[in-house]
Tab-separated table of C-alpha atoms in Angstrom:
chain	number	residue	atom	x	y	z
A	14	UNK	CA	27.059	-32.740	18.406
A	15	UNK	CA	24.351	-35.595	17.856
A	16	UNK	CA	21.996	-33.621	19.672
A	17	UNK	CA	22.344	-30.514	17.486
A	18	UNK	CA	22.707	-32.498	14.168
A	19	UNK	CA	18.911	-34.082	15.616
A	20	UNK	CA	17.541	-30.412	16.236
A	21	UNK	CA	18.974	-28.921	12.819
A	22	UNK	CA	16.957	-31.920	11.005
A	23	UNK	CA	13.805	-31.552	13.446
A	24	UNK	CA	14.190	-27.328	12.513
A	25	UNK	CA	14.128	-28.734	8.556
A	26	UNK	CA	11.433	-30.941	8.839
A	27	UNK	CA	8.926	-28.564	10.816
A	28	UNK	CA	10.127	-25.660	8.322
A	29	UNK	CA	9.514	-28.146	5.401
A	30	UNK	CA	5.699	-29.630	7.285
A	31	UNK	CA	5.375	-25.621	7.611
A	32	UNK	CA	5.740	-25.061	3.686
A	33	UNK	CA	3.732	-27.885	2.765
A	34	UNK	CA	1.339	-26.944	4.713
A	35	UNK	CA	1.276	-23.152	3.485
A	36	UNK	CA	0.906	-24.545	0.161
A	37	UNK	CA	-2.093	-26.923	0.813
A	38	UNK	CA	-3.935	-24.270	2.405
A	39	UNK	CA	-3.286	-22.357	-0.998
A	40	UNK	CA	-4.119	-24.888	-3.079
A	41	UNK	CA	-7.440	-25.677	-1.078
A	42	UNK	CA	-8.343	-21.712	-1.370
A	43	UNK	CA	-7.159	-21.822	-5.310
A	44	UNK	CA	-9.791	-24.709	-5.387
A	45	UNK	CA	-12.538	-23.015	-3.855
A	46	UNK	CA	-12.234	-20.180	-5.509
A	47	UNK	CA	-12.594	-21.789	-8.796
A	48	UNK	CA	-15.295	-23.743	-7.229
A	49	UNK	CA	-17.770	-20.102	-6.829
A	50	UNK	CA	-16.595	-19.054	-9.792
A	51	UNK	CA	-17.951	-22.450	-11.566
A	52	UNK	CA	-20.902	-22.422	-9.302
A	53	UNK	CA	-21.973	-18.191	-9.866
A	54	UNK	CA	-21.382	-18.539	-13.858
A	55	UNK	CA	-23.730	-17.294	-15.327
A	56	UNK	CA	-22.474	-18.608	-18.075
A	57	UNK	CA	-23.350	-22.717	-18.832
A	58	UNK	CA	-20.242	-24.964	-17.566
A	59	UNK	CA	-20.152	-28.576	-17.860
A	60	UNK	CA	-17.225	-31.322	-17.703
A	61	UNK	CA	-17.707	-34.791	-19.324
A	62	UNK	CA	-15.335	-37.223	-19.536
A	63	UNK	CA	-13.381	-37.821	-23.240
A	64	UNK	CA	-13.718	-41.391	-23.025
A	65	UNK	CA	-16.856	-42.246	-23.225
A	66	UNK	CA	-18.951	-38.821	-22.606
A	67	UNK	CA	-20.054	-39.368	-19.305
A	68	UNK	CA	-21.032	-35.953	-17.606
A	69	UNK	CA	-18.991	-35.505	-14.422
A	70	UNK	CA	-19.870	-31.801	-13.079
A	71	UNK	CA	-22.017	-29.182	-14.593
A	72	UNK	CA	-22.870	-25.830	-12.805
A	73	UNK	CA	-26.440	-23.969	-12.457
A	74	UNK	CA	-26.619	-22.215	-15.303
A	75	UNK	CA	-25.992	-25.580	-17.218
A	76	UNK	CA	-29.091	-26.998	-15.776
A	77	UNK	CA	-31.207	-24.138	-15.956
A	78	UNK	CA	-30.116	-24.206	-19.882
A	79	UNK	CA	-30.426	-27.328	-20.366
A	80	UNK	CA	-33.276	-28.753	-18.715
A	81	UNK	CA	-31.224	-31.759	-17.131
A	82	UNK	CA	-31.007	-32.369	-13.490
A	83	UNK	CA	-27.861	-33.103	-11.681
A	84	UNK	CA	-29.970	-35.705	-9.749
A	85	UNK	CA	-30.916	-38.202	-12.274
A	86	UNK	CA	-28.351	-36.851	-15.336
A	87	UNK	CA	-24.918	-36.507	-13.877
A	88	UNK	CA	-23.131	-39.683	-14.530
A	89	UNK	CA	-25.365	-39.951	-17.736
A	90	UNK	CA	-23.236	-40.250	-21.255
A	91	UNK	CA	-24.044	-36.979	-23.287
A	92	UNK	CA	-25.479	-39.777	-26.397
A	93	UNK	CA	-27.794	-40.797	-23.626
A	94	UNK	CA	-28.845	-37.477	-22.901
A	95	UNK	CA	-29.312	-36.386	-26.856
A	96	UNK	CA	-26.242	-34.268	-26.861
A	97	UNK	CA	-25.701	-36.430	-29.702
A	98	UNK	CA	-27.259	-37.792	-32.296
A	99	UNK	CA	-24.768	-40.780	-32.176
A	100	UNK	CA	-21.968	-42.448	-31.099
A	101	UNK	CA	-20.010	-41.578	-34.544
A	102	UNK	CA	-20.722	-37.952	-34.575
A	103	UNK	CA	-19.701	-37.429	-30.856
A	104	UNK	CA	-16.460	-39.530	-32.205
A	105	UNK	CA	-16.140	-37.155	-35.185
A	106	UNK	CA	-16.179	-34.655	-32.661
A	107	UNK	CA	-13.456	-36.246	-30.522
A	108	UNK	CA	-11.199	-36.058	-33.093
A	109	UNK	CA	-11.574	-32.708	-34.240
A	110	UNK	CA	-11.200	-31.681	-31.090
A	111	UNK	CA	-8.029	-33.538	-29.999
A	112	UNK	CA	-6.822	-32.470	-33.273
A	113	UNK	CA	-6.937	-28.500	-31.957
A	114	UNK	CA	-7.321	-29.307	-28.037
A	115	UNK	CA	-10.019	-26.287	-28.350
A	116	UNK	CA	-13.267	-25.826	-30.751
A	117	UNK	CA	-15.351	-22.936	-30.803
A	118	UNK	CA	-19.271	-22.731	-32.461
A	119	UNK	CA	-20.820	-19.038	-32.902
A	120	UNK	CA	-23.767	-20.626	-33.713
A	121	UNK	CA	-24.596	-23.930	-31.925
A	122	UNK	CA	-27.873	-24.687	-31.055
A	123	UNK	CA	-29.752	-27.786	-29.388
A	124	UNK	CA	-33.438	-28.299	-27.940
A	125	UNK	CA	-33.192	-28.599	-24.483
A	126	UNK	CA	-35.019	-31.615	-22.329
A	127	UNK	CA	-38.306	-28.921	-22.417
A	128	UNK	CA	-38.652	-29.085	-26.401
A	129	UNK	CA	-37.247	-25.160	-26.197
A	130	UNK	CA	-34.916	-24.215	-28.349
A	131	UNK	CA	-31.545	-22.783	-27.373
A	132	UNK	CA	-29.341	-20.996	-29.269
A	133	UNK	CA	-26.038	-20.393	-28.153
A	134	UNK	CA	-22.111	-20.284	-28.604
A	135	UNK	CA	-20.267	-22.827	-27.609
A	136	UNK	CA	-16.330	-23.769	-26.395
A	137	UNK	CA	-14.671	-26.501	-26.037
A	138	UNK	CA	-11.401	-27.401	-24.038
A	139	UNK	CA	-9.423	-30.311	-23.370
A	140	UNK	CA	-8.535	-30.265	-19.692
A	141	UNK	CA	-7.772	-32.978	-16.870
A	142	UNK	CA	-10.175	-33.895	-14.383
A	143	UNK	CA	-9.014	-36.184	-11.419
A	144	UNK	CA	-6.225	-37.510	-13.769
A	145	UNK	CA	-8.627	-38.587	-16.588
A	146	UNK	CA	-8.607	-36.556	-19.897
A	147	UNK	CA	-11.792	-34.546	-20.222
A	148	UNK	CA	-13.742	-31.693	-22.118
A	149	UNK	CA	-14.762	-28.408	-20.379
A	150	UNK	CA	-17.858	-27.377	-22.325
A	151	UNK	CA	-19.129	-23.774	-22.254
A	152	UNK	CA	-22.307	-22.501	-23.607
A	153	UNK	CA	-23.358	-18.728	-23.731
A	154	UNK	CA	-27.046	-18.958	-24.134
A	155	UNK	CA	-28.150	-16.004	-26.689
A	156	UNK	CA	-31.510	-16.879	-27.237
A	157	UNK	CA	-33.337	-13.979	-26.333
A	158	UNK	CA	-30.440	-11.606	-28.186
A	159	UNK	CA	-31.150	-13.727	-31.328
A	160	UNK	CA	-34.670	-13.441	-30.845
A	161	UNK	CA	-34.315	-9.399	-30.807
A	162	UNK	CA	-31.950	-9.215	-33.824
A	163	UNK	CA	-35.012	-11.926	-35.437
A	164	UNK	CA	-37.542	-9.512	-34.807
A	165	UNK	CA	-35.033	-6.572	-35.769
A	166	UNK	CA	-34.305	-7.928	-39.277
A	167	UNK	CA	-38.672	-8.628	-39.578
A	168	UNK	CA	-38.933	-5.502	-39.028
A	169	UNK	CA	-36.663	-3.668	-40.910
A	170	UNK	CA	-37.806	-6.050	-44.025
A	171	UNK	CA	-41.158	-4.883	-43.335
A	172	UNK	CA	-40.129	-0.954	-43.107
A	173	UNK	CA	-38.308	-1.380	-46.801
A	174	UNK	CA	-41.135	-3.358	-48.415
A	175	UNK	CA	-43.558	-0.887	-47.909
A	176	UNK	CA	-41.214	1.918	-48.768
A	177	UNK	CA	-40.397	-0.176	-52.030
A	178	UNK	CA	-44.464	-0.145	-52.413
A	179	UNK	CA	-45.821	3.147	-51.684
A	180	UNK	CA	-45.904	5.097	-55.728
A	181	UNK	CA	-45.095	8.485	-54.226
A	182	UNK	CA	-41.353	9.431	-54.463
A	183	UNK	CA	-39.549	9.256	-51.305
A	184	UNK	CA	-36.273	10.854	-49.726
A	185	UNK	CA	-34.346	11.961	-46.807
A	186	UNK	CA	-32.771	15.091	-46.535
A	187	UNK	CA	-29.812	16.892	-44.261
A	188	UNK	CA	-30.445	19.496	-42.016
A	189	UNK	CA	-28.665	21.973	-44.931
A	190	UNK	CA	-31.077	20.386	-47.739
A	191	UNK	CA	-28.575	17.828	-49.054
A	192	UNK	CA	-30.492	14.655	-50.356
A	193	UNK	CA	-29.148	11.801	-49.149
């Protein structure tokens, strides 16, 4: 009896190592694949810490945007690097953003450590980082598409104002003769 009670348990605790085991292996693969998909991004990814702003991980693309390099920035504060103007408006920041737990900017744009500037949307999420509260920062650089629309709006600007200036009367007409 004794002997089968100790291989019932010994049967429990391999199919219970077994499990744990399974879910490890799971949780290392769930971890590496979220570790190419951070890596491959094309889009910018950086985590800093909430606390005081200090930049934990950041991805390619986020040094390629931003000029910085993980070997003499990471660990930096983000008011160090000129994220930030200042202290208060990264704290104004904070608090709009633990307000919502999310922020997005259309429109955000910042001069990277090469004097170019970026333009580029921007998200924000509140996330946990080995156990410490901190913020997931995205940035989809759209320089060159603002730069087209730029030079799409100069140009069109350009087409009107010397339609608006030529003295001869101008129009566009349908295929069937209808003025338009």
């Amino acid at each position: 009896l004794l002997v089968n009670i100790l291989r019932e348990a010994l049967e429990k605790i391999k199919d219970d190592f077994r499990e744990k085991l399974l879910a490890e292996k799971a949780l290392r693969e769930g971890e590496e694949r979220f570790r190419i998909i951070f890596q491959t991004s094309p889009i910018a990814i950086a985590i800093s810490s909430l606390d005081g702003g200090c930049l934990l991980d950041a991805n390619e693309a986020y040094w390629a945007l931003t000029g910085f390099s993980p070997q003499k920035d990471l660990g930096r504060t983000t008011v160090e690097l000129g994220i930030w103007e200042s202290v208060s408006q990264r704290e104004q920041f904070i608090a709009r953003l633990q307000g919502k737990n999310s922020l997005h900017n259309p429109a955000y744009e910042f001069i990277n450590e090469h004097g170019d500037q970026k333009a580029t949307v921007a998200y924000y999420e509140l996330i946990d980082f080995g156990n410490q509260p901190a913020i997931l920062s995205l940035f989809l650089d759209i320089t060159s598409q603002k730069q087209v629309q730029d030079a799409l709006f100069r140009s069109e600007a350009r087409t009107r104002a010397m339609l608006e200036a030529i003295p001869d009367m101008i129009f566009e007409l349908t295929r069937d003769g209808t003025i338009l």
